[in-house]
Coordinates of C-alpha atoms and ligand atoms in Angstrom, one line a residue:
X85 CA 17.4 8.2 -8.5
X86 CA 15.1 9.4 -5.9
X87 CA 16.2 6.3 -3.3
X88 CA 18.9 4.7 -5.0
X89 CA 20.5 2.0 -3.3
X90 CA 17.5 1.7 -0.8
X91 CA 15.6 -1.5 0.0
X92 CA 12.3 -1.6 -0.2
X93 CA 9.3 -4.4 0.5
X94 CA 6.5 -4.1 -1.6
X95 CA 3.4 -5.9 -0.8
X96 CA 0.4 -6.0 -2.9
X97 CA 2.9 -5.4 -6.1
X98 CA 1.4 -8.1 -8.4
X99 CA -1.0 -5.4 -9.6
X100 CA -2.6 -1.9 -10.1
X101 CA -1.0 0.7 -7.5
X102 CA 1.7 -2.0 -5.5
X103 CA 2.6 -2.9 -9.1
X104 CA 3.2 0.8 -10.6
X105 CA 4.9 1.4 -7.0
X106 CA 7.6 -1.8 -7.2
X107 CA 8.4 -0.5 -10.8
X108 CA 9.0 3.0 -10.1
X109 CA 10.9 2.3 -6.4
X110 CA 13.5 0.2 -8.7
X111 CA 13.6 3.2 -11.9
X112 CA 14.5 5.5 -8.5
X113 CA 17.3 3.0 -7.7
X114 CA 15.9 1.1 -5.1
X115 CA 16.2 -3.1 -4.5
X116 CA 12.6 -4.6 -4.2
X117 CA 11.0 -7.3 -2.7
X118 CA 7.9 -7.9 -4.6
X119 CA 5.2 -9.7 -2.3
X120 CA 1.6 -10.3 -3.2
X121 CA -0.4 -13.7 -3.9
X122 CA -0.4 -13.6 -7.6
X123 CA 1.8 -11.5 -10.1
X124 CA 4.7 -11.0 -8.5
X125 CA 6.9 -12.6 -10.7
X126 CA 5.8 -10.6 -13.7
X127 CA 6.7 -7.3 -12.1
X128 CA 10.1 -8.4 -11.1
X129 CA 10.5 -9.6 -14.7
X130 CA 9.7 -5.8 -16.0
X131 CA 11.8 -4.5 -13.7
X132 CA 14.6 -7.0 -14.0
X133 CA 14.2 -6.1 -18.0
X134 CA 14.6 -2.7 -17.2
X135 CA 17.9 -3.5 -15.5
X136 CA 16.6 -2.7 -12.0
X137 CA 17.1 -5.0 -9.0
X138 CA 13.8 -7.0 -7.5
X139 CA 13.3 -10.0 -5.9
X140 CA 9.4 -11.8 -5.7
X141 CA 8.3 -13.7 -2.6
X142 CA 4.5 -15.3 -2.8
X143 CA 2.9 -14.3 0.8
X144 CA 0.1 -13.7 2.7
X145 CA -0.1 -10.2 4.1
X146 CA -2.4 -12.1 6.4
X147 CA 0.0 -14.3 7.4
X148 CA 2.6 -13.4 10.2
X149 CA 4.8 -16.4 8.9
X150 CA 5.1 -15.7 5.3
X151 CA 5.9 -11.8 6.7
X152 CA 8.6 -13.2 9.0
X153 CA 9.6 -15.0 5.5
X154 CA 9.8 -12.0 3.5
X155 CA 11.5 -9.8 5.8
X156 CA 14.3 -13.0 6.3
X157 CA 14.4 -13.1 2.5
X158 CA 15.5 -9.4 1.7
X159 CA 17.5 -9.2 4.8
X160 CA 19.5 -12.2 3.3
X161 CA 19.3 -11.0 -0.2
X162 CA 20.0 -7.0 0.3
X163 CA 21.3 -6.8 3.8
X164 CA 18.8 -4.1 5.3
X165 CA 15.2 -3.1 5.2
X166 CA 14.4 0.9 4.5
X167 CA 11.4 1.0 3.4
X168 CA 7.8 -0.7 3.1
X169 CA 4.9 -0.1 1.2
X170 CA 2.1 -1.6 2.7
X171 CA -0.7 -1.4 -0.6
X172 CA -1.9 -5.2 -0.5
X173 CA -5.6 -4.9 -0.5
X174 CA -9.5 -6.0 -1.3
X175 CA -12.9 -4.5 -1.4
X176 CA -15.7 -7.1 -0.3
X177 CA -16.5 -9.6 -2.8
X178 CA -20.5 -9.4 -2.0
X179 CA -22.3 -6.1 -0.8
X180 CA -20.5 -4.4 1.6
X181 CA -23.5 -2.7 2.7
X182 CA -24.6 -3.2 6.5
X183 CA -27.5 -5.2 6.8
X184 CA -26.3 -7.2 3.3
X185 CA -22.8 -7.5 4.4
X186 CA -21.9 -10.7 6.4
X187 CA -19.5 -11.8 8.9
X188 CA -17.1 -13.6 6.5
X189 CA -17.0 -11.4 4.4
X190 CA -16.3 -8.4 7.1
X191 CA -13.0 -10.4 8.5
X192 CA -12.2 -10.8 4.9
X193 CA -11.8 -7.0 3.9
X194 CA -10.2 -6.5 7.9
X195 CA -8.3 -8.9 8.3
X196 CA -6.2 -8.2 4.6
X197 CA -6.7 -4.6 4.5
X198 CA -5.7 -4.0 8.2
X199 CA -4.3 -7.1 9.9
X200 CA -1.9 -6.9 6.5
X201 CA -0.6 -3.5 7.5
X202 CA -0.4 -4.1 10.8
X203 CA 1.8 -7.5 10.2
X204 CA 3.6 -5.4 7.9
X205 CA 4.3 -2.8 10.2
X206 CA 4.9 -4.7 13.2
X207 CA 7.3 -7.4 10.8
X208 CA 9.7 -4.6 9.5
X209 CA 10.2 -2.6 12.7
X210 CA 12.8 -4.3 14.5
X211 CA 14.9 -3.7 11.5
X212 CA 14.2 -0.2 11.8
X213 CA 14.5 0.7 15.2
X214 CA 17.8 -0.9 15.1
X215 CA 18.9 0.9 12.1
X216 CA 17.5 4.4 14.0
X217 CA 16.1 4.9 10.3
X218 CA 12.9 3.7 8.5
X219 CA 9.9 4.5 6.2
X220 CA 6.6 3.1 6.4
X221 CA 3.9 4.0 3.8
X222 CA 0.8 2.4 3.8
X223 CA -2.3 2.8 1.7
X224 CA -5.7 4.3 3.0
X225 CA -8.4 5.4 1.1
X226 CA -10.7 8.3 0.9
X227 CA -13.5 5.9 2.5
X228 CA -11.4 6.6 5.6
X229 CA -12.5 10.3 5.3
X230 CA -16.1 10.6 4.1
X231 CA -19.0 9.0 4.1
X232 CA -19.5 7.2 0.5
X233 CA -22.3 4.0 0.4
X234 CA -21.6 0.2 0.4
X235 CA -18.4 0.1 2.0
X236 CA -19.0 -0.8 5.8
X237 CA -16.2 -3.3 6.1
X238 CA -13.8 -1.5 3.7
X239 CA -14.6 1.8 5.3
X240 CA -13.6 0.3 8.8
X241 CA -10.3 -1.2 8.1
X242 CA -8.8 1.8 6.2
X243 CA -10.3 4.2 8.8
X244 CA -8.4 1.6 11.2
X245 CA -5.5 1.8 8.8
X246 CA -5.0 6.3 9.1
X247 CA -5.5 5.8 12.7
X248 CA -2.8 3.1 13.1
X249 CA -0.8 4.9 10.9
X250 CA -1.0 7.9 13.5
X251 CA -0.3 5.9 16.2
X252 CA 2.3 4.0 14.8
X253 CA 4.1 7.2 13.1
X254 CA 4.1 8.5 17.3
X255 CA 5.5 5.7 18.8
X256 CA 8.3 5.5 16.2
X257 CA 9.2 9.5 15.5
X258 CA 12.1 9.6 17.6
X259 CA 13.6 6.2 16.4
X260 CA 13.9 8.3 13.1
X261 CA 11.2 6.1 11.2
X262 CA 8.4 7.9 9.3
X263 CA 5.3 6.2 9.0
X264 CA 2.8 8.0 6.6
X265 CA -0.3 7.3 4.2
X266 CA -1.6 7.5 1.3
X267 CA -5.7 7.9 0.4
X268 CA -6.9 7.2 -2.9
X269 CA -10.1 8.2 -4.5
X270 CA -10.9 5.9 -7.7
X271 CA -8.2 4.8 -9.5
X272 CA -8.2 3.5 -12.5
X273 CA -7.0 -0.2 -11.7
X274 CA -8.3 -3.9 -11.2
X275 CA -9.9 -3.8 -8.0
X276 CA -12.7 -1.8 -9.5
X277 CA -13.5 -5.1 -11.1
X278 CA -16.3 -5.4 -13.9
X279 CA -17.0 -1.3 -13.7
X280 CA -19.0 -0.7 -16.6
X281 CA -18.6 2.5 -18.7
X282 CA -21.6 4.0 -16.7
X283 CA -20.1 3.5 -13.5
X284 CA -16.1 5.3 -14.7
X285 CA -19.0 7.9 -15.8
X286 CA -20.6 8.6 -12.4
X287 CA -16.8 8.1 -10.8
X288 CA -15.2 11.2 -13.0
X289 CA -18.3 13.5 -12.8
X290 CA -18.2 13.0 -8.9
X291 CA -14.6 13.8 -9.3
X292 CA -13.7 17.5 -9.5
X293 CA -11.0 16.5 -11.9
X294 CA -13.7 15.5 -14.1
X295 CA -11.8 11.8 -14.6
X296 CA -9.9 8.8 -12.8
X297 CA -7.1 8.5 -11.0
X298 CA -4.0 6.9 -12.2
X299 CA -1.6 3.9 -10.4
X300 CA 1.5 6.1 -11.5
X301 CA -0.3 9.3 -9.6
X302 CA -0.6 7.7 -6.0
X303 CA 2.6 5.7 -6.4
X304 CA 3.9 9.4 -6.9
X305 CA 3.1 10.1 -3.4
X306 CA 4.4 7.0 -2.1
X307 CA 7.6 7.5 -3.6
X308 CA 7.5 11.1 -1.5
X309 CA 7.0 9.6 1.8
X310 CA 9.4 6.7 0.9
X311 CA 12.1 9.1 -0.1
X312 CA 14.9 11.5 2.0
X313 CA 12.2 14.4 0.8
X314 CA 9.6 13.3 3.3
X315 CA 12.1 13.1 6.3
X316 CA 10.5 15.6 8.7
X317 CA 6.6 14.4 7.4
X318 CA 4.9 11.7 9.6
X319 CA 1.9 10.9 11.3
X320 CA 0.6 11.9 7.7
X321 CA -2.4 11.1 5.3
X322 CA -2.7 12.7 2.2
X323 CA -5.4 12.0 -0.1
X324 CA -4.5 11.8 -3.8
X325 CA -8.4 12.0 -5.5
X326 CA -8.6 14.7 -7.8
X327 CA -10.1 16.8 -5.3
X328 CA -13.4 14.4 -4.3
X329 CA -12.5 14.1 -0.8
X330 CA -12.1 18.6 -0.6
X331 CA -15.7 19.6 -1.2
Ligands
NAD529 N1 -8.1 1.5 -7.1 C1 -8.8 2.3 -6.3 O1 -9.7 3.0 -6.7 C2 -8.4 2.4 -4.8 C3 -9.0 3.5 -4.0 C4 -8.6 3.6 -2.7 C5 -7.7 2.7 -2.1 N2 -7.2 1.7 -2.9 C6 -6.2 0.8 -2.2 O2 -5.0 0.7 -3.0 C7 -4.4 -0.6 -2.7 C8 -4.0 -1.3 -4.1 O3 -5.2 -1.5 -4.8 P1 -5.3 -1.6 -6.3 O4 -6.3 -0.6 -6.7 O5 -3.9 -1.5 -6.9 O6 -5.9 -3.0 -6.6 P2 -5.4 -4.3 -7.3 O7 -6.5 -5.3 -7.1 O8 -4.9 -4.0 -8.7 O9 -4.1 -4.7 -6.4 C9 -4.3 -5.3 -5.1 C10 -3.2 -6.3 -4.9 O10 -3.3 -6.8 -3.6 C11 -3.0 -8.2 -3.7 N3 -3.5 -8.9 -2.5 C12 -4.8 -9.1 -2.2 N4 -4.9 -9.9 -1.1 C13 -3.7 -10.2 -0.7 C14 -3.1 -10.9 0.4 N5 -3.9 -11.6 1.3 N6 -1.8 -11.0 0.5 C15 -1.0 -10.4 -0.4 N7 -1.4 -9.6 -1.5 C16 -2.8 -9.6 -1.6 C17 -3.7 -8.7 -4.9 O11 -3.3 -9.9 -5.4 C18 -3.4 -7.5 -5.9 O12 -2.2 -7.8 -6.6 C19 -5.4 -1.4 -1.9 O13 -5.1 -1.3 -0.5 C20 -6.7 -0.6 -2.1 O14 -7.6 -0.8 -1.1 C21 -7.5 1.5 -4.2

């Protein structure tokens, strides 16, 4: 009962890493708002079957009204906001290669993967600064610390995303509010889409671990930065990727 009694938003928890994060915030004690676009209600379902406490809100982490929504929701449901787990998120549904990759497409991946965290952010601090007391975690990924290939608009917004993080985690440190991230290497979850066999293959042999990263392993660390454990760490990212982003 790592953050028992704590109240937590969620985005992004309909699936893969935002879903094994809502789940594990409520085994740790923790009341949940569950927000994505799709799946929400089945993870308040497991956790409601589990006897834990969660509420879903369908929103748009693009969307400053459905995050002025959410935040109005858990405030009436649970009274407070604590934490938020910014893991909503998309890689580009075409090549995301520069010269293939096409304006759309580039505020697609930038405006969900950062605009979302940003919105997030900026939604749940009032409620933090007046409480002197706050945790922000969002979600990076090691394409914000090495060059990999084909990634040009995802690359960009979660570089943008350990930056803001930075920034944000200063502006807030002495208002008691730890803002931190997490940066995945490849986890084993839907947004790596139709990966064939081949392609898990060339993924764990460029691993050091030899094999894929799991949604329980990085919602491991989030639950770290969420929790009374992390209360002197900010200004933090920490990559979680088997050792890929080390060599
Ligand atoms: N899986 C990996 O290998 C990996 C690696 C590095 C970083 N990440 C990051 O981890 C986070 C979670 O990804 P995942 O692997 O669990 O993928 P996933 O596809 O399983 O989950 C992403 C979730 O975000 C939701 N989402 C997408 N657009 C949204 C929007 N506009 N508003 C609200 N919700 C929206 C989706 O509906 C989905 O439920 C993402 O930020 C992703 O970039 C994943």
């Amino acid at each position: 009962m790592r953050i028992q009694n704590k109240v937590a938003i969620v985005s992004g928890s309909g699936s893969g890493i935002g879903k094994e994060t809502a789940l594990r915030f409520a085994r740790e004690g923790a009341k949940v708002l569950c927000m994505d676009i799709k799946g929400q209600e089945d993870t308040v379902r497991q956790i409601v079957s589990e006897n834990g406490k969660a509420i879903a809100f369908e929103g748009d982490v693009t969307n400053s009204s459905d995050w002025k929504k959410a935040v109005q929701l858990v405030l009436e449901e649970y009274g407070t906001i604590d934490i938020l787990a910014n893991i909503a998120g998309v890689v580009s549904r075409g090549s995301d290669k520069l010269l293939e990759q096409t304006e759309e497409e580039w505020h697609h991946v930038i405006d969900i993967d950062l605009k979302g965290t940003f919105l997030g952010m900026k939604s749940v601090m009032p409620e933090m600064v007046k409480n002197k007391k706050g945790k922000i975690v969002n979600v990076a990924s090691l394409a914000a610390h090495i060059g990999l290939t084909n990634l040009v608009a995802y690359s960009a917004a979660k570089g943008g995303v350990a930056a803001m993080t930075r920034q944000v985690a200063m502006e807030y440190a002495a208002d008691n509010i730890q803002v931190n991230a997490v940066s995945p290497g490849i986890i084993q979850t839907p947004i790596l889409g139709d990966t064939t066999p081949e392609m898990t293959e060339i993924f764990s042999a460029a691993t050091p671990a030899g094999r894929l990263g799991k949604p329980e392993e990085i919602a491991n660390l989030i639950l770290f930065f969420a929790s009374e454990e992390a209360d002197f760490v900010t200004g933090q990212i920490w990559k979680v990727d088997g050792g890929w982003g080390s060599q």
